Tab-separated table of C-alpha atoms in Angstrom:
chain	number	residue	atom	x	y	z
A	1	UNK	CA	26.972	-29.771	-71.452
A	2	UNK	CA	30.573	-30.763	-70.955
A	3	UNK	CA	32.284	-32.508	-68.090
A	4	UNK	CA	35.907	-32.833	-67.063
A	5	UNK	CA	36.715	-36.359	-65.956
A	6	UNK	CA	39.703	-37.932	-64.314
A	7	UNK	CA	41.169	-38.909	-60.993
A	8	UNK	CA	44.123	-37.125	-59.448
A	9	UNK	CA	46.663	-39.432	-61.069
A	10	UNK	CA	45.071	-39.299	-64.511
A	11	UNK	CA	45.375	-36.696	-67.271
A	12	UNK	CA	42.134	-34.770	-67.543
A	13	UNK	CA	39.727	-35.319	-70.405
A	14	UNK	CA	36.691	-33.308	-71.448
A	15	UNK	CA	33.543	-35.240	-72.321
A	16	UNK	CA	30.430	-34.267	-74.226
A	17	UNK	CA	27.449	-36.591	-74.269
A	18	UNK	CA	29.094	-38.893	-76.784
A	19	UNK	CA	32.738	-37.897	-77.336
A	20	UNK	CA	35.970	-37.727	-75.374
A	21	UNK	CA	38.755	-35.160	-75.788
A	22	UNK	CA	42.283	-34.909	-74.428
A	23	UNK	CA	42.722	-31.553	-72.677
A	24	UNK	CA	45.762	-29.360	-72.655
A	25	UNK	CA	46.087	-25.858	-71.280
A	26	UNK	CA	47.727	-23.496	-73.750
A	27	UNK	CA	49.398	-20.345	-72.522
A	28	UNK	CA	49.910	-17.188	-74.471
A	29	UNK	CA	51.922	-14.125	-73.550
A	30	UNK	CA	49.207	-12.039	-75.173
A	31	UNK	CA	46.073	-10.909	-73.439
A	32	UNK	CA	42.802	-12.273	-74.755
A	33	UNK	CA	39.726	-10.137	-74.170
A	34	UNK	CA	36.316	-11.518	-74.991
A	35	UNK	CA	33.614	-9.139	-75.993
A	36	UNK	CA	29.994	-10.154	-76.403
A	37	UNK	CA	28.176	-8.321	-79.151
A	38	UNK	CA	31.301	-6.712	-80.578
A	39	UNK	CA	30.727	-6.097	-84.262
A	40	UNK	CA	33.103	-6.861	-87.098
A	41	UNK	CA	33.581	-4.480	-90.048
A	42	UNK	CA	31.334	-6.645	-92.255
A	43	UNK	CA	28.528	-6.492	-89.749
A	44	UNK	CA	28.806	-2.721	-89.440
A	45	UNK	CA	28.876	-2.212	-93.176
A	46	UNK	CA	25.709	-4.158	-93.531
A	47	UNK	CA	24.090	-2.067	-90.854
A	48	UNK	CA	24.360	1.295	-92.616
A	49	UNK	CA	22.026	3.189	-90.355
A	50	UNK	CA	23.827	3.948	-87.149
A	51	UNK	CA	26.770	6.208	-86.475
A	52	UNK	CA	26.123	5.985	-82.798
A	53	UNK	CA	28.634	4.855	-80.261
A	54	UNK	CA	28.011	1.271	-79.226
A	55	UNK	CA	28.878	0.639	-75.616
A	56	UNK	CA	30.261	-2.863	-75.272
A	57	UNK	CA	31.405	-4.555	-72.154
A	58	UNK	CA	34.409	-6.785	-72.048
A	59	UNK	CA	33.080	-9.946	-70.467
A	60	UNK	CA	36.467	-11.090	-69.310
A	61	UNK	CA	40.041	-11.720	-70.222
A	62	UNK	CA	42.530	-14.534	-70.050
A	63	UNK	CA	45.995	-15.513	-71.119
A	64	UNK	CA	45.364	-19.214	-71.361
A	65	UNK	CA	42.780	-21.470	-72.932
A	66	UNK	CA	41.953	-25.164	-73.221
A	67	UNK	CA	43.015	-27.017	-76.323
A	68	UNK	CA	41.021	-30.122	-77.115
A	69	UNK	CA	41.867	-33.074	-79.286
A	70	UNK	CA	39.377	-35.871	-79.886
A	71	UNK	CA	40.710	-39.103	-78.426
A	72	UNK	CA	39.736	-42.706	-77.858
A	73	UNK	CA	37.634	-43.111	-74.716
A	74	UNK	CA	39.700	-44.655	-71.946
A	75	UNK	CA	37.607	-47.752	-71.363
A	76	UNK	CA	40.091	-50.360	-70.176
A	77	UNK	CA	39.426	-49.227	-66.622
A	78	UNK	CA	35.761	-50.127	-67.028
A	79	UNK	CA	36.488	-53.800	-67.436
A	80	UNK	CA	39.077	-53.623	-64.646
A	81	UNK	CA	36.527	-52.179	-62.207
A	82	UNK	CA	33.838	-54.705	-63.084
A	83	UNK	CA	36.319	-57.565	-62.809
A	84	UNK	CA	36.930	-56.663	-59.157
A	85	UNK	CA	33.767	-58.519	-58.290
A	86	UNK	CA	32.417	-60.655	-61.152
A	87	UNK	CA	28.967	-62.130	-60.675
A	88	UNK	CA	29.162	-65.820	-59.905
A	89	UNK	CA	25.478	-66.605	-59.820
A	90	UNK	CA	22.733	-66.436	-57.182
A	91	UNK	CA	24.160	-69.354	-55.235
A	92	UNK	CA	27.454	-67.646	-54.614
A	93	UNK	CA	27.774	-66.541	-51.026
A	94	UNK	CA	30.004	-63.650	-52.057
A	95	UNK	CA	27.215	-61.389	-53.153
A	96	UNK	CA	25.443	-61.337	-49.858
A	97	UNK	CA	28.238	-59.347	-48.297
A	98	UNK	CA	29.242	-55.805	-49.074
A	99	UNK	CA	28.515	-53.540	-51.983
A	100	UNK	CA	32.187	-52.572	-52.055
A	101	UNK	CA	33.583	-52.914	-55.586
A	102	UNK	CA	30.129	-52.692	-57.096
A	103	UNK	CA	29.395	-49.823	-59.437
A	104	UNK	CA	26.252	-48.014	-60.483
A	105	UNK	CA	26.015	-45.990	-63.693
A	106	UNK	CA	26.656	-42.830	-61.635
A	107	UNK	CA	29.786	-44.381	-60.117
A	108	UNK	CA	31.110	-45.305	-63.540
A	109	UNK	CA	30.425	-41.823	-64.901
A	110	UNK	CA	32.640	-40.315	-62.242
A	111	UNK	CA	35.452	-42.874	-62.545
A	112	UNK	CA	35.774	-43.599	-66.268
A	113	UNK	CA	37.360	-41.083	-68.619
A	114	UNK	CA	34.808	-41.352	-71.393
A	115	UNK	CA	31.490	-39.854	-72.431
A	116	UNK	CA	28.257	-41.369	-71.168
A	117	UNK	CA	27.333	-42.842	-74.534
A	118	UNK	CA	30.778	-44.365	-74.994
A	119	UNK	CA	30.545	-45.944	-71.538
A	120	UNK	CA	27.045	-47.333	-72.088
A	121	UNK	CA	28.066	-48.690	-75.469
A	122	UNK	CA	31.112	-50.411	-73.995
A	123	UNK	CA	28.991	-51.972	-71.247
A	124	UNK	CA	26.947	-53.558	-74.002
A	125	UNK	CA	30.053	-54.685	-75.903
A	126	UNK	CA	31.455	-56.485	-72.857
A	127	UNK	CA	28.046	-58.074	-72.096
A	128	UNK	CA	27.706	-56.412	-68.712
A	129	UNK	CA	24.314	-56.545	-67.055
A	130	UNK	CA	22.628	-54.638	-64.278
A	131	UNK	CA	21.926	-56.685	-61.178
A	132	UNK	CA	20.176	-54.865	-58.338
A	133	UNK	CA	21.207	-51.523	-59.795
A	134	UNK	CA	24.887	-52.410	-60.146
A	135	UNK	CA	26.695	-53.145	-63.400
A	136	UNK	CA	28.209	-56.629	-63.309
A	137	UNK	CA	30.316	-58.807	-65.548
A	138	UNK	CA	29.661	-62.521	-65.317
A	139	UNK	CA	32.431	-64.705	-63.984
A	140	UNK	CA	33.591	-66.780	-66.945
A	141	UNK	CA	32.764	-70.205	-65.510
A	142	UNK	CA	29.259	-69.060	-64.601
A	143	UNK	CA	28.818	-67.580	-68.052
A	144	UNK	CA	29.846	-70.899	-69.623
A	145	UNK	CA	27.466	-72.750	-67.335
A	146	UNK	CA	24.579	-70.578	-68.545
A	147	UNK	CA	25.625	-70.933	-72.172
A	148	UNK	CA	25.856	-74.670	-71.758
A	149	UNK	CA	22.284	-74.858	-70.404
A	150	UNK	CA	21.083	-73.052	-73.528
A	151	UNK	CA	23.110	-75.029	-76.063
A	152	UNK	CA	22.088	-78.339	-74.488
A	153	UNK	CA	18.449	-77.292	-74.617
A	154	UNK	CA	18.798	-76.265	-78.266
A	155	UNK	CA	20.271	-79.688	-78.954
A	156	UNK	CA	17.653	-81.695	-77.054
A	157	UNK	CA	14.784	-79.714	-78.629
A	158	UNK	CA	16.424	-79.873	-82.076
A	159	UNK	CA	15.789	-76.188	-82.593
A	160	UNK	CA	17.335	-74.338	-85.493
A	161	UNK	CA	20.233	-72.222	-84.251
A	162	UNK	CA	18.601	-69.214	-85.830
A	163	UNK	CA	15.234	-69.652	-84.154
A	164	UNK	CA	15.585	-70.198	-80.421
A	165	UNK	CA	12.371	-69.314	-78.573
A	166	UNK	CA	12.787	-67.172	-75.458
A	167	UNK	CA	9.620	-68.332	-73.798
A	168	UNK	CA	10.487	-72.022	-73.899
A	169	UNK	CA	14.031	-71.333	-72.675
A	170	UNK	CA	12.666	-69.504	-69.650
A	171	UNK	CA	10.164	-72.262	-68.951
A	172	UNK	CA	12.661	-75.103	-69.263
A	173	UNK	CA	15.633	-73.450	-67.600
A	174	UNK	CA	13.874	-71.203	-65.116
A	175	UNK	CA	14.196	-73.802	-62.397
A	176	UNK	CA	17.956	-73.996	-62.843
A	177	UNK	CA	18.899	-70.330	-63.117
A	178	UNK	CA	17.316	-66.880	-62.614
A	179	UNK	CA	15.235	-65.945	-65.651
A	180	UNK	CA	17.113	-62.614	-65.987
A	181	UNK	CA	20.348	-64.566	-66.387
A	182	UNK	CA	18.863	-66.887	-69.013
A	183	UNK	CA	17.624	-63.933	-70.979
A	184	UNK	CA	20.971	-62.172	-70.502
A	185	UNK	CA	22.963	-65.084	-71.918
A	186	UNK	CA	20.619	-65.286	-74.905
A	187	UNK	CA	21.085	-61.544	-75.512
A	188	UNK	CA	24.854	-61.868	-75.175
A	189	UNK	CA	25.199	-64.758	-77.583
A	190	UNK	CA	22.298	-64.165	-79.927
A	191	UNK	CA	20.399	-61.574	-81.895
A	192	UNK	CA	16.900	-60.913	-80.600
A	193	UNK	CA	13.986	-60.660	-83.024
A	194	UNK	CA	10.239	-60.984	-82.990
A	195	UNK	CA	8.297	-63.303	-85.245
A	196	UNK	CA	4.551	-63.581	-85.102
A	197	UNK	CA	4.451	-61.945	-81.688
A	198	UNK	CA	7.010	-64.307	-80.139
A	199	UNK	CA	10.594	-63.490	-79.163
A	200	UNK	CA	13.350	-65.568	-80.767
A	201	UNK	CA	17.136	-65.501	-80.881
A	202	UNK	CA	19.445	-66.091	-83.799
A	203	UNK	CA	22.525	-67.534	-82.122
A	204	UNK	CA	25.991	-66.136	-82.945
A	205	UNK	CA	27.927	-69.174	-84.098
A	206	UNK	CA	31.265	-67.327	-84.070
A	207	UNK	CA	30.821	-65.918	-80.576
A	208	UNK	CA	29.797	-69.277	-79.124
A	209	UNK	CA	32.721	-71.112	-80.726
A	210	UNK	CA	35.061	-68.386	-79.523
A	211	UNK	CA	33.859	-68.680	-75.934
A	212	UNK	CA	34.314	-72.437	-75.979
A	213	UNK	CA	37.835	-71.999	-77.327
A	214	UNK	CA	38.618	-69.625	-74.472
A	215	UNK	CA	37.318	-72.174	-72.016
A	216	UNK	CA	39.659	-74.819	-73.457
A	217	UNK	CA	42.703	-72.575	-73.842
A	218	UNK	CA	42.678	-70.995	-70.429
A	219	UNK	CA	43.632	-74.227	-68.752
A	220	UNK	CA	47.194	-74.455	-70.097
A	221	UNK	CA	50.049	-72.274	-71.262
A	222	UNK	CA	49.773	-73.577	-74.801
A	223	UNK	CA	48.292	-76.398	-76.834
A	224	UNK	CA	49.290	-78.568	-79.718
A	225	UNK	CA	47.365	-76.874	-82.531
A	226	UNK	CA	45.916	-79.902	-84.277
A	227	UNK	CA	44.908	-81.557	-80.993
A	228	UNK	CA	43.266	-78.341	-79.905
A	229	UNK	CA	41.321	-78.001	-83.156
A	230	UNK	CA	39.995	-81.526	-82.783
A	231	UNK	CA	38.841	-81.120	-79.207
A	232	UNK	CA	37.415	-77.710	-79.989
A	233	UNK	CA	35.288	-78.924	-82.894
A	234	UNK	CA	33.954	-81.735	-80.726
A	235	UNK	CA	33.039	-79.260	-78.001
A	236	UNK	CA	31.013	-76.801	-80.020
A	237	UNK	CA	27.233	-77.307	-80.462
A	238	UNK	CA	25.962	-79.595	-83.179
A	239	UNK	CA	25.767	-77.768	-86.481
A	240	UNK	CA	28.487	-75.223	-85.672
A	241	UNK	CA	31.903	-75.086	-87.320
A	242	UNK	CA	34.930	-74.072	-85.288
A	243	UNK	CA	37.355	-71.970	-87.359
A	244	UNK	CA	40.626	-70.342	-86.382
A	245	UNK	CA	39.569	-66.963	-87.717
A	246	UNK	CA	36.961	-66.854	-84.955
A	247	UNK	CA	39.833	-66.465	-82.482
A	248	UNK	CA	41.228	-63.101	-83.610
A	249	UNK	CA	42.317	-61.051	-80.630
A	250	UNK	CA	41.821	-64.057	-78.350
A	251	UNK	CA	44.504	-66.573	-79.281
A	252	UNK	CA	47.702	-66.713	-81.281
A	253	UNK	CA	49.096	-69.544	-83.381
A	254	UNK	CA	52.826	-70.168	-83.340
A	255	UNK	CA	53.588	-71.387	-86.837
A	256	UNK	CA	57.315	-71.667	-86.153
A	257	UNK	CA	57.153	-74.292	-83.426
A	258	UNK	CA	57.146	-78.000	-84.312
A	259	UNK	CA	54.427	-79.099	-83.859
A	260	UNK	CA	52.487	-75.852	-84.299
A	261	UNK	CA	50.997	-74.560	-81.083
A	262	UNK	CA	48.266	-72.158	-80.001
A	263	UNK	CA	47.995	-70.084	-76.833
A	264	UNK	CA	45.602	-67.638	-75.248
A	265	UNK	CA	46.379	-63.949	-75.801
A	266	UNK	CA	43.482	-61.598	-75.133
A	267	UNK	CA	43.694	-58.091	-76.556
A	268	UNK	CA	41.767	-56.744	-73.558
A	269	UNK	CA	44.607	-57.872	-71.277
A	270	UNK	CA	47.113	-55.713	-73.138
A	271	UNK	CA	48.030	-52.083	-72.347
A	272	UNK	CA	45.785	-49.283	-73.584
A	273	UNK	CA	48.534	-46.817	-74.457
A	274	UNK	CA	49.853	-47.159	-78.025
A	275	UNK	CA	53.572	-47.369	-77.267
A	276	UNK	CA	53.044	-49.695	-74.316
A	277	UNK	CA	50.822	-51.930	-76.435
A	278	UNK	CA	53.483	-52.298	-79.118
A	279	UNK	CA	56.209	-52.884	-76.503
A	280	UNK	CA	54.087	-55.615	-74.984
A	281	UNK	CA	53.379	-57.276	-78.338
A	282	UNK	CA	57.026	-57.216	-79.367
A	283	UNK	CA	58.107	-58.733	-76.098
A	284	UNK	CA	55.684	-61.607	-76.696
A	285	UNK	CA	56.876	-62.135	-80.252
A	286	UNK	CA	59.793	-60.438	-81.954
A	287	UNK	CA	58.422	-60.333	-85.480
A	288	UNK	CA	54.791	-60.150	-86.534
A	289	UNK	CA	53.029	-60.384	-89.849
A	290	UNK	CA	50.345	-57.792	-90.496
A	291	UNK	CA	47.645	-60.462	-90.444
A	292	UNK	CA	48.686	-61.666	-86.992
A	293	UNK	CA	49.193	-58.270	-85.385
A	294	UNK	CA	46.117	-56.500	-86.763
A	295	UNK	CA	43.576	-57.913	-84.281
A	296	UNK	CA	45.861	-56.748	-81.468
A	297	UNK	CA	46.176	-53.130	-82.611
A	298	UNK	CA	42.901	-52.507	-84.413
A	299	UNK	CA	41.365	-50.888	-81.358
A	300	UNK	CA	44.172	-48.330	-81.183
A	301	UNK	CA	43.165	-46.696	-84.425
A	302	UNK	CA	41.890	-43.164	-83.987
A	303	UNK	CA	39.074	-41.850	-86.146
A	304	UNK	CA	40.196	-42.323	-89.755
A	305	UNK	CA	43.529	-43.872	-88.786
A	306	UNK	CA	44.508	-47.172	-90.382
A	307	UNK	CA	46.415	-50.153	-89.004
A	308	UNK	CA	49.030	-49.417	-91.669
A	309	UNK	CA	49.570	-45.929	-90.289
A	310	UNK	CA	50.037	-47.333	-86.789
A	311	UNK	CA	52.563	-49.867	-88.037
A	312	UNK	CA	54.494	-47.176	-89.851
A	313	UNK	CA	54.660	-45.130	-86.697
A	314	UNK	CA	55.416	-47.763	-84.084
A	315	UNK	CA	57.164	-50.561	-85.932
A	316	UNK	CA	59.915	-51.227	-88.398
A	317	UNK	CA	59.281	-53.557	-91.284
A	318	UNK	CA	61.494	-56.020	-93.094
A	319	UNK	CA	61.136	-59.029	-95.357
A	320	UNK	CA	61.526	-62.547	-94.020
A	321	UNK	CA	61.173	-65.529	-96.346
A	322	UNK	CA	59.295	-63.390	-98.835
A	323	UNK	CA	56.800	-62.190	-96.223
A	324	UNK	CA	56.678	-58.672	-94.754
A	325	UNK	CA	57.154	-58.716	-90.998
A	326	UNK	CA	57.139	-56.010	-88.347
A	327	UNK	CA	59.383	-55.658	-85.364
A	328	UNK	CA	60.106	-53.098	-82.708
A	329	UNK	CA	61.769	-49.794	-83.486
A	330	UNK	CA	63.780	-49.994	-80.321
A	331	UNK	CA	65.455	-52.794	-78.377
A	332	UNK	CA	63.038	-54.597	-76.085
A	333	UNK	CA	64.485	-55.892	-72.871
B	1	UNK	CA	24.119	-27.032	-83.300
B	2	UNK	CA	24.985	-23.379	-82.966
B	3	UNK	CA	21.432	-22.178	-83.419
B	4	UNK	CA	20.818	-19.579	-80.734
B	5	UNK	CA	24.413	-19.435	-79.454
B	6	UNK	CA	25.794	-15.935	-79.050
B	7	UNK	CA	28.742	-14.937	-81.198
B	8	UNK	CA	31.456	-13.041	-79.366
B	9	UNK	CA	34.656	-11.475	-80.634
B	10	UNK	CA	38.137	-11.912	-79.218
B	11	UNK	CA	40.496	-8.989	-78.948
B	12	UNK	CA	44.110	-10.045	-78.647
B	13	UNK	CA	46.627	-7.567	-77.266
B	14	UNK	CA	50.332	-7.935	-76.863
B	15	UNK	CA	51.605	-7.439	-73.365
B	16	UNK	CA	49.378	-6.352	-70.517
B	17	UNK	CA	46.725	-3.809	-69.866
B	18	UNK	CA	47.226	-1.852	-66.665
B	19	UNK	CA	44.572	0.121	-64.867
B	20	UNK	CA	45.209	3.826	-64.617
B	21	UNK	CA	43.999	3.913	-61.066
B	22	UNK	CA	44.911	1.249	-58.607
B	23	UNK	CA	41.293	0.138	-58.377
B	24	UNK	CA	41.719	-2.635	-60.918
B	25	UNK	CA	40.331	-3.285	-64.349
B	26	UNK	CA	36.734	-4.196	-63.591
B	27	UNK	CA	34.322	-1.442	-64.508
B	28	UNK	CA	36.987	0.701	-66.172
B	29	UNK	CA	36.899	1.896	-69.738
B	30	UNK	CA	39.447	0.128	-71.894
B	31	UNK	CA	39.262	2.432	-74.852
B	32	UNK	CA	37.619	3.095	-78.185
B	33	UNK	CA	37.465	0.679	-81.081
B	34	UNK	CA	37.102	2.003	-84.595
B	35	UNK	CA	37.264	0.513	-88.052
B	36	UNK	CA	38.721	2.347	-91.009
B	37	UNK	CA	36.910	2.339	-94.331
B	38	UNK	CA	39.063	-0.613	-95.326
B	39	UNK	CA	37.898	-2.519	-92.265
B	40	UNK	CA	41.139	-2.173	-90.300
B	41	UNK	CA	40.457	-2.161	-86.569
B	42	UNK	CA	41.946	0.726	-84.626
B	43	UNK	CA	42.081	0.735	-80.851
B	44	UNK	CA	42.666	3.852	-78.792
B	45	UNK	CA	43.708	3.082	-75.226
B	46	UNK	CA	44.596	6.016	-73.054
B	47	UNK	CA	46.805	8.156	-75.251
B	48	UNK	CA	48.007	5.265	-77.381
B	49	UNK	CA	46.736	4.130	-80.730
B	50	UNK	CA	47.025	0.559	-81.950
B	51	UNK	CA	46.376	-0.815	-85.431
B	52	UNK	CA	45.271	-4.386	-85.811
B	53	UNK	CA	43.701	-6.815	-88.208
B	54	UNK	CA	40.599	-8.944	-88.357
B	55	UNK	CA	41.456	-12.657	-88.256
B	56	UNK	CA	39.007	-15.479	-88.901
B	57	UNK	CA	39.948	-18.202	-86.442
B	58	UNK	CA	40.866	-21.548	-87.978
B	59	UNK	CA	39.780	-23.221	-84.794
B	60	UNK	CA	36.909	-21.300	-83.217
B	61	UNK	CA	36.720	-20.924	-79.464
B	62	UNK	CA	33.806	-21.896	-77.270
B	63	UNK	CA	33.212	-19.895	-74.119
B	64	UNK	CA	32.343	-22.211	-71.231
B	65	UNK	CA	30.533	-21.309	-68.066
B	66	UNK	CA	31.072	-23.491	-65.039
B	67	UNK	CA	27.884	-24.719	-63.434
B	68	UNK	CA	27.041	-27.187	-60.766
B	69	UNK	CA	26.505	-27.933	-57.146
B	70	UNK	CA	26.889	-24.681	-55.287
B	71	UNK	CA	29.728	-22.246	-54.921
B	72	UNK	CA	32.713	-21.546	-57.098
B	73	UNK	CA	35.827	-23.355	-56.009
B	74	UNK	CA	37.020	-26.929	-56.411
B	75	UNK	CA	34.787	-28.968	-58.664
B	76	UNK	CA	32.079	-30.959	-56.927
B	77	UNK	CA	30.641	-34.174	-58.311
B	78	UNK	CA	28.038	-32.385	-60.406
B	79	UNK	CA	30.242	-29.707	-61.884
B	80	UNK	CA	29.781	-29.290	-65.576
B	81	UNK	CA	30.325	-26.662	-68.224
B	82	UNK	CA	27.882	-25.255	-70.721
B	83	UNK	CA	28.805	-23.478	-73.899
B	84	UNK	CA	27.569	-19.918	-73.652
B	85	UNK	CA	29.072	-18.382	-76.788
B	86	UNK	CA	31.234	-19.058	-79.814
B	87	UNK	CA	34.142	-16.953	-80.999
B	88	UNK	CA	35.013	-17.216	-84.679
B	89	UNK	CA	36.716	-13.846	-85.178
B	90	UNK	CA	39.518	-12.091	-83.405
B	91	UNK	CA	40.924	-8.593	-83.634
B	92	UNK	CA	44.652	-9.007	-83.333
B	93	UNK	CA	46.711	-6.017	-82.215
B	94	UNK	CA	50.367	-6.801	-82.353
B	95	UNK	CA	51.968	-3.641	-83.594
B	96	UNK	CA	53.593	-1.329	-81.085
B	97	UNK	CA	51.163	1.179	-79.630
B	98	UNK	CA	51.932	4.657	-80.877
B	99	UNK	CA	51.486	7.596	-78.582
B	100	UNK	CA	49.060	10.165	-79.955
B	101	UNK	CA	50.740	13.528	-79.983
B	102	UNK	CA	48.369	16.377	-80.445
B	103	UNK	CA	49.517	18.924	-82.965
B	104	UNK	CA	50.653	22.124	-81.364
B	105	UNK	CA	50.370	24.901	-83.885
B	106	UNK	CA	53.438	27.070	-84.137
B	107	UNK	CA	53.108	30.648	-83.388
B	108	UNK	CA	53.265	32.548	-86.514
């Protein structure tokens, strides 16, 4: 079955179980009659027998219809809603108050312009978890605290990063944090598998390094690049390598400043609409190389659309010092 | 998939259809639909005759039925639509209707 979703100030979308469509009403000056069971010439030819009159009823008529075009699910609002009240841990006094700004799956289905499957998938992508029936995002500092417990335990137990036992984690850390939270952080930062009847996690090196970088970068407007890289490598767990390519869509390096600097720029903080996204990017930096801009526009690509096609549509290209760069098509104030 | 979905046909007319009586369209007879040997649809409405053509729709239509909590009217929280039929073919009538003049034999 299909559902129309949207609040009064939003443009309506139609959702199936797993897809989202922009809706437009198309008018025609003609009259459209719909007739169940009406036969076409081919069907009548095939049915040689009857010369009888077939009585058909016109089921209805209209002079407008809905035109649908598959679109990207509008999921930015999901993060926005869950960020209204991030979960800060069981010790936080906040949670004992109201359930205002807390959302169940039903709530999200009526507020987010996307299909159910797209919403559930996105909840997984953003590492949301259900606490007492409500979907919650972890407050970043609390998330880092949990991650730190796990990485310190891995270090003190000298476990391989690809074989972290769930049971031992719950035993050792269960006194510090709720077991659901320990398991949640392992699921967020690792891949679960079963070996010989026991549950283990293969930790995501890239995701862990990326989170630690975010933790370092969020404390200042920008950093000296080489100083940052040094501190960052010292901060990641033993055995992991911090690499700049882990920071795509999270941070941007300014290669033109002396010394080179790096600053936090999260793609999820940028506008969802294509034109607004490009305006925002060009107001942050006038000219972009394709390599730098790609992580910040990749999510705008429709089914079968490439980053190149987006750049052709929304940007103007030129050569600068032998490198192709992209800038805005219109003046940005 | 479309297994089990009814197939309907769309008839597209230029302009409007008016009821002969003031009682409205519901329940009234629109007219007679015929096909010539070449498969050309012919519609006789009142004393007019219209010639049309069979068009396979590039983008088929789905007929939706509104369902959900209770009465018709503004959508409630559980309103949804189910697909009740598909329309892949339309009979398009866009030529001017011609009045049918019955032949009055001349007196010899």
